[in-house]
Amino acid sequence: MRPGYSPFPLLLPPSTSFSPLRTPRIARPQQLLFSYPKKRHRAPPGDSPTRRRRRRRRLAKMAEQLYTVASDSETTGEDKSQPSFPDVAIGIDIGTSKCSVAVWNGHQVELLKNTRNQKGMRSYVMFKDDTLSAGVTGGAAKENAHEERDILSGSAIFNMKRLIGRMDTDEVVQASKTLPFLVQTLGIGVRPFIAALVNNMWRSTTPEEVLAIFLLELKALVEMHLKHPVRNAVLTIPVAFSRFQQTRIERACAMAGLHVLRLMPEPTAVALLYAQQQQQLVNDNMGSGIEKIALIFNMGAGYCDAAVAATAGGVSQIRALSGCTAGGEDILQNIMRHVVPNFDNLYAGQTMDRIQSMSLLRMATQDAIHKLVNQETVEINIDLGNGHKVSKVLDHSEFEQVNRAIFDKCEKIINQCLVDAKLVPEDINDVILVGGCSKIPRIRSLVLGLCKKEISYKNIDALEAAVSGAALEGAIASGVNDPSGSLDLLTIQATPMNLGIRANGDSFAAIIPRNTTVPARRDMLFTTTHDNQTEALIAVYEGEGERAEDNHLLGYFKITGIPAAPKGTVEISVCMDIDATNVLRVFAGVVKPQGPATPPFIEVRMPTLDDGHGWCGQALAKMYGKTLDLAVLPKKLQP
Amino acid sequence: AVRLAPDLPGTPQIVAAYDVHAAAARSTRNWYAVLDLKPGRSLTHDDIKKQYRRLCLLVHPDKNPSAAADGAFKLIQAAWDALLAKHPPLGTAAAPAPAANQPAPPPPAAQRQ
């Protein structure tokens, strides 16, 4: 198809865009225990001293390389001394509950297993006296049942993905207060305080830090497997993640010494895998090669997303995306509240006995939900301590009743996806259900019912699809070329949310509407709202709300030196640009009147805000009122 | 360059990206030229779609390492949006074109060079 094409990164490595500025230099936490040096030391019987010495030297060299990557990010991909391995990005799926990692091994995507032979590793970090251990290796626990009890003891932090980049006024953070570790909120719009129980003391940490520790262990696992350092990664994220949350994920990766090549919404990673499978069918002369439209529904423990993708010739174009924060965790909490009606009173404060009793309830409820997938009814019998016993039989109709709000949310995002893609259910060729919660019978029947389908697409593993897609994207974005053509693929991404600025008072003017193909560049003209207005405030928001305040503030800047003129005559252009790596830049400046008296344009990379998003908008309003406002220039006045 | 060094990797991609820019620069509103198509009666929705996909695979920044790829992809996108409105898929010819009330922006990259 493309003659004479060979992996280009040798000449122009994609990693040249990798700026050391974005990656803080952070040394590896010393307390982390890596299992592989120990393993390599174990000499096989009958080993000669010379060979052992040689191996030790090789090991030392390897450790050196590892060190270079972890702490000195200025070494770029051009290091010609190690050309033996191409720098292929790995794919990571960080789930609310489980994580997995996959790599392109030159022929296909390979999912990696940890030392306990698990592909899906529980996402948590255990805090002990002076050691930290993440779910990758399983920490101290040897058995799964024991592990679960340890996780819920208060010493482990989990559900990082639901907490990262959220303010303490966020309802998801509020709901996380029932978790066994400490989530303290003050309700003023700053990051929550989270802490793990160590020696009967709450020790503080942050979601980014916890995620970084986890990623570091994950990275060590991959490096042990590939026997060379790993630098780049493609991560999957929920559709509902704001751009600010994305920067938090990037920061956690940087702390772990990983450079984020792409952040892919989870359903789009699945779409890429689907595109590859369709392409293979065409190559085997079994598929027709005409365009196929797939609806992908992904529901995990923390988030729920839907996407519509049109696939033909290995190109998968994302037509629509939508997502919300509803997942297995919400189902679990609903059931816990249903089983123990005075749940909130009972577990108001986090004392040792309450944490223990709640962890028992959590485990029993989780177990019951899992059983209910295959059974008609399930019995919950637990002794919560203090003479409090719970005994309840739960059936499907009751389960659906309790979680109706969640199923409604799922229905809403699927319908929105279909409307946005301008499709009717009959247009859909395949329905792909992925994620842990896609096993729930009600979810399956709901999605299939909305798409008027009898069965879902079968060739995709519900738990491994996202990570496999991420690894594929990693190989493609790293410039790997496969002679058999199985990498002649492309995902054309779309924006999941409207991007725009505040204008016409408190309204939100969307400059790049949602589901716009990325890379994208759109501009819009604005004008002044006061006579002789010389300054204007550009407040950039992301979201679906009609009013600017309902959306997420990404950043703001001021245009100064606007020539004095009657209101409504000056033309100010605001242009938004998203490049292939999903970086958002905003350009703004005066376009009319032209001349040497106008100030130069301003280019700002978003998001600029680090914290206190709610506050900033209020503070700006208080400080300046309407003096710096802009209005959308009506279309009929535009040339 | 194609003639001189046929083995140089990525040449078709780079040439394709610059072709797109050149076509856009010649005439601002001729979206047919951007997609390297000839306007005419016989041109169908599927033809455009096929050509659009072919060019996407060539110039999408994931596939094309040249600096021109980003701008070229945006131009192709604009052309696709504009032509989609003119050539609706068969069977939905009566449907109002959604892109009509949102004229595709003029080629931005061409102005900046």
PDB file of C-alpha atoms in Angstrom, chain B residues 10-54:
ATOM      1  CA  GLY B  10       7.923   8.509   4.283  1.00  0.00           C
ATOM      2  CA  THR B  11       8.298  10.353   0.980  1.00  0.00           C
ATOM      3  CA  PRO B  12       4.787   9.612  -0.285  1.00  0.00           C
ATOM      4  CA  GLN B  13       3.398  10.916   2.976  1.00  0.00           C
ATOM      5  CA  ILE B  14       5.339  14.167   2.781  1.00  0.00           C
ATOM      6  CA  VAL B  15       4.464  14.704  -0.864  1.00  0.00           C
ATOM      7  CA  ALA B  16       0.797  14.092  -0.131  1.00  0.00           C
ATOM      8  CA  ALA B  17       0.831  16.599   2.712  1.00  0.00           C
ATOM      9  CA  TYR B  18       2.405  19.311   0.577  1.00  0.00           C
ATOM     10  CA  ASP B  19       0.067  18.544  -2.323  1.00  0.00           C
ATOM     11  CA  VAL B  20      -2.847  19.255  -0.034  1.00  0.00           C
ATOM     12  CA  HIS B  21      -1.343  22.558   1.044  1.00  0.00           C
ATOM     13  CA  ALA B  22      -0.574  23.523  -2.528  1.00  0.00           C
ATOM     14  CA  ALA B  23      -4.102  22.750  -3.689  1.00  0.00           C
ATOM     15  CA  ALA B  24      -5.554  24.779  -0.857  1.00  0.00           C
ATOM     16  CA  ALA B  25      -3.268  27.715  -1.526  1.00  0.00           C
ATOM     17  CA  ARG B  26      -4.122  27.879  -5.245  1.00  0.00           C
ATOM     18  CA  SER B  27      -7.779  28.552  -4.646  1.00  0.00           C
ATOM     19  CA  THR B  28      -9.220  29.065  -1.209  1.00  0.00           C
ATOM     20  CA  ARG B  29     -12.652  27.574  -1.735  1.00  0.00           C
ATOM     21  CA  ASN B  30     -12.015  24.731  -4.161  1.00  0.00           C
ATOM     22  CA  TRP B  31     -12.419  21.812  -1.819  1.00  0.00           C
ATOM     23  CA  TYR B  32     -12.480  19.336  -4.691  1.00  0.00           C
ATOM     24  CA  ALA B  33      -8.861  20.160  -5.481  1.00  0.00           C
ATOM     25  CA  VAL B  34      -7.844  19.668  -1.864  1.00  0.00           C
ATOM     26  CA  LEU B  35      -9.148  16.120  -1.990  1.00  0.00           C
ATOM     27  CA  ASP B  36      -7.660  15.682  -5.474  1.00  0.00           C
ATOM     28  CA  LEU B  37     -11.062  15.048  -7.041  1.00  0.00           C
ATOM     29  CA  LYS B  38     -12.694  16.325 -10.214  1.00  0.00           C
ATOM     30  CA  PRO B  39     -16.082  17.933  -9.625  1.00  0.00           C
ATOM     31  CA  GLY B  40     -18.810  16.497 -11.734  1.00  0.00           C
ATOM     32  CA  ARG B  41     -22.189  14.847 -11.857  1.00  0.00           C
ATOM     33  CA  SER B  42     -20.810  11.358 -11.531  1.00  0.00           C
ATOM     34  CA  LEU B  43     -19.034  12.107  -8.271  1.00  0.00           C
ATOM     35  CA  THR B  44     -20.798  10.194  -5.516  1.00  0.00           C
ATOM     36  CA  HIS B  45     -20.719  10.301  -1.754  1.00  0.00           C
ATOM     37  CA  ASP B  46     -18.818   7.024  -1.671  1.00  0.00           C
ATOM     38  CA  ASP B  47     -16.126   8.296  -4.051  1.00  0.00           C
ATOM     39  CA  ILE B  48     -15.470  11.235  -1.805  1.00  0.00           C
ATOM     40  CA  LYS B  49     -15.470   9.064   1.261  1.00  0.00           C
ATOM     41  CA  LYS B  50     -12.973   6.668  -0.262  1.00  0.00           C
ATOM     42  CA  GLN B  51     -10.630   9.433  -1.316  1.00  0.00           C
ATOM     43  CA  TYR B  52     -10.978  11.092   2.077  1.00  0.00           C
ATOM     44  CA  ARG B  53      -9.998   7.865   3.834  1.00  0.00           C
ATOM     45  CA  ARG B  54      -7.053   7.302   1.513  1.00  0.00           C
TER      46      ARG B  54
END
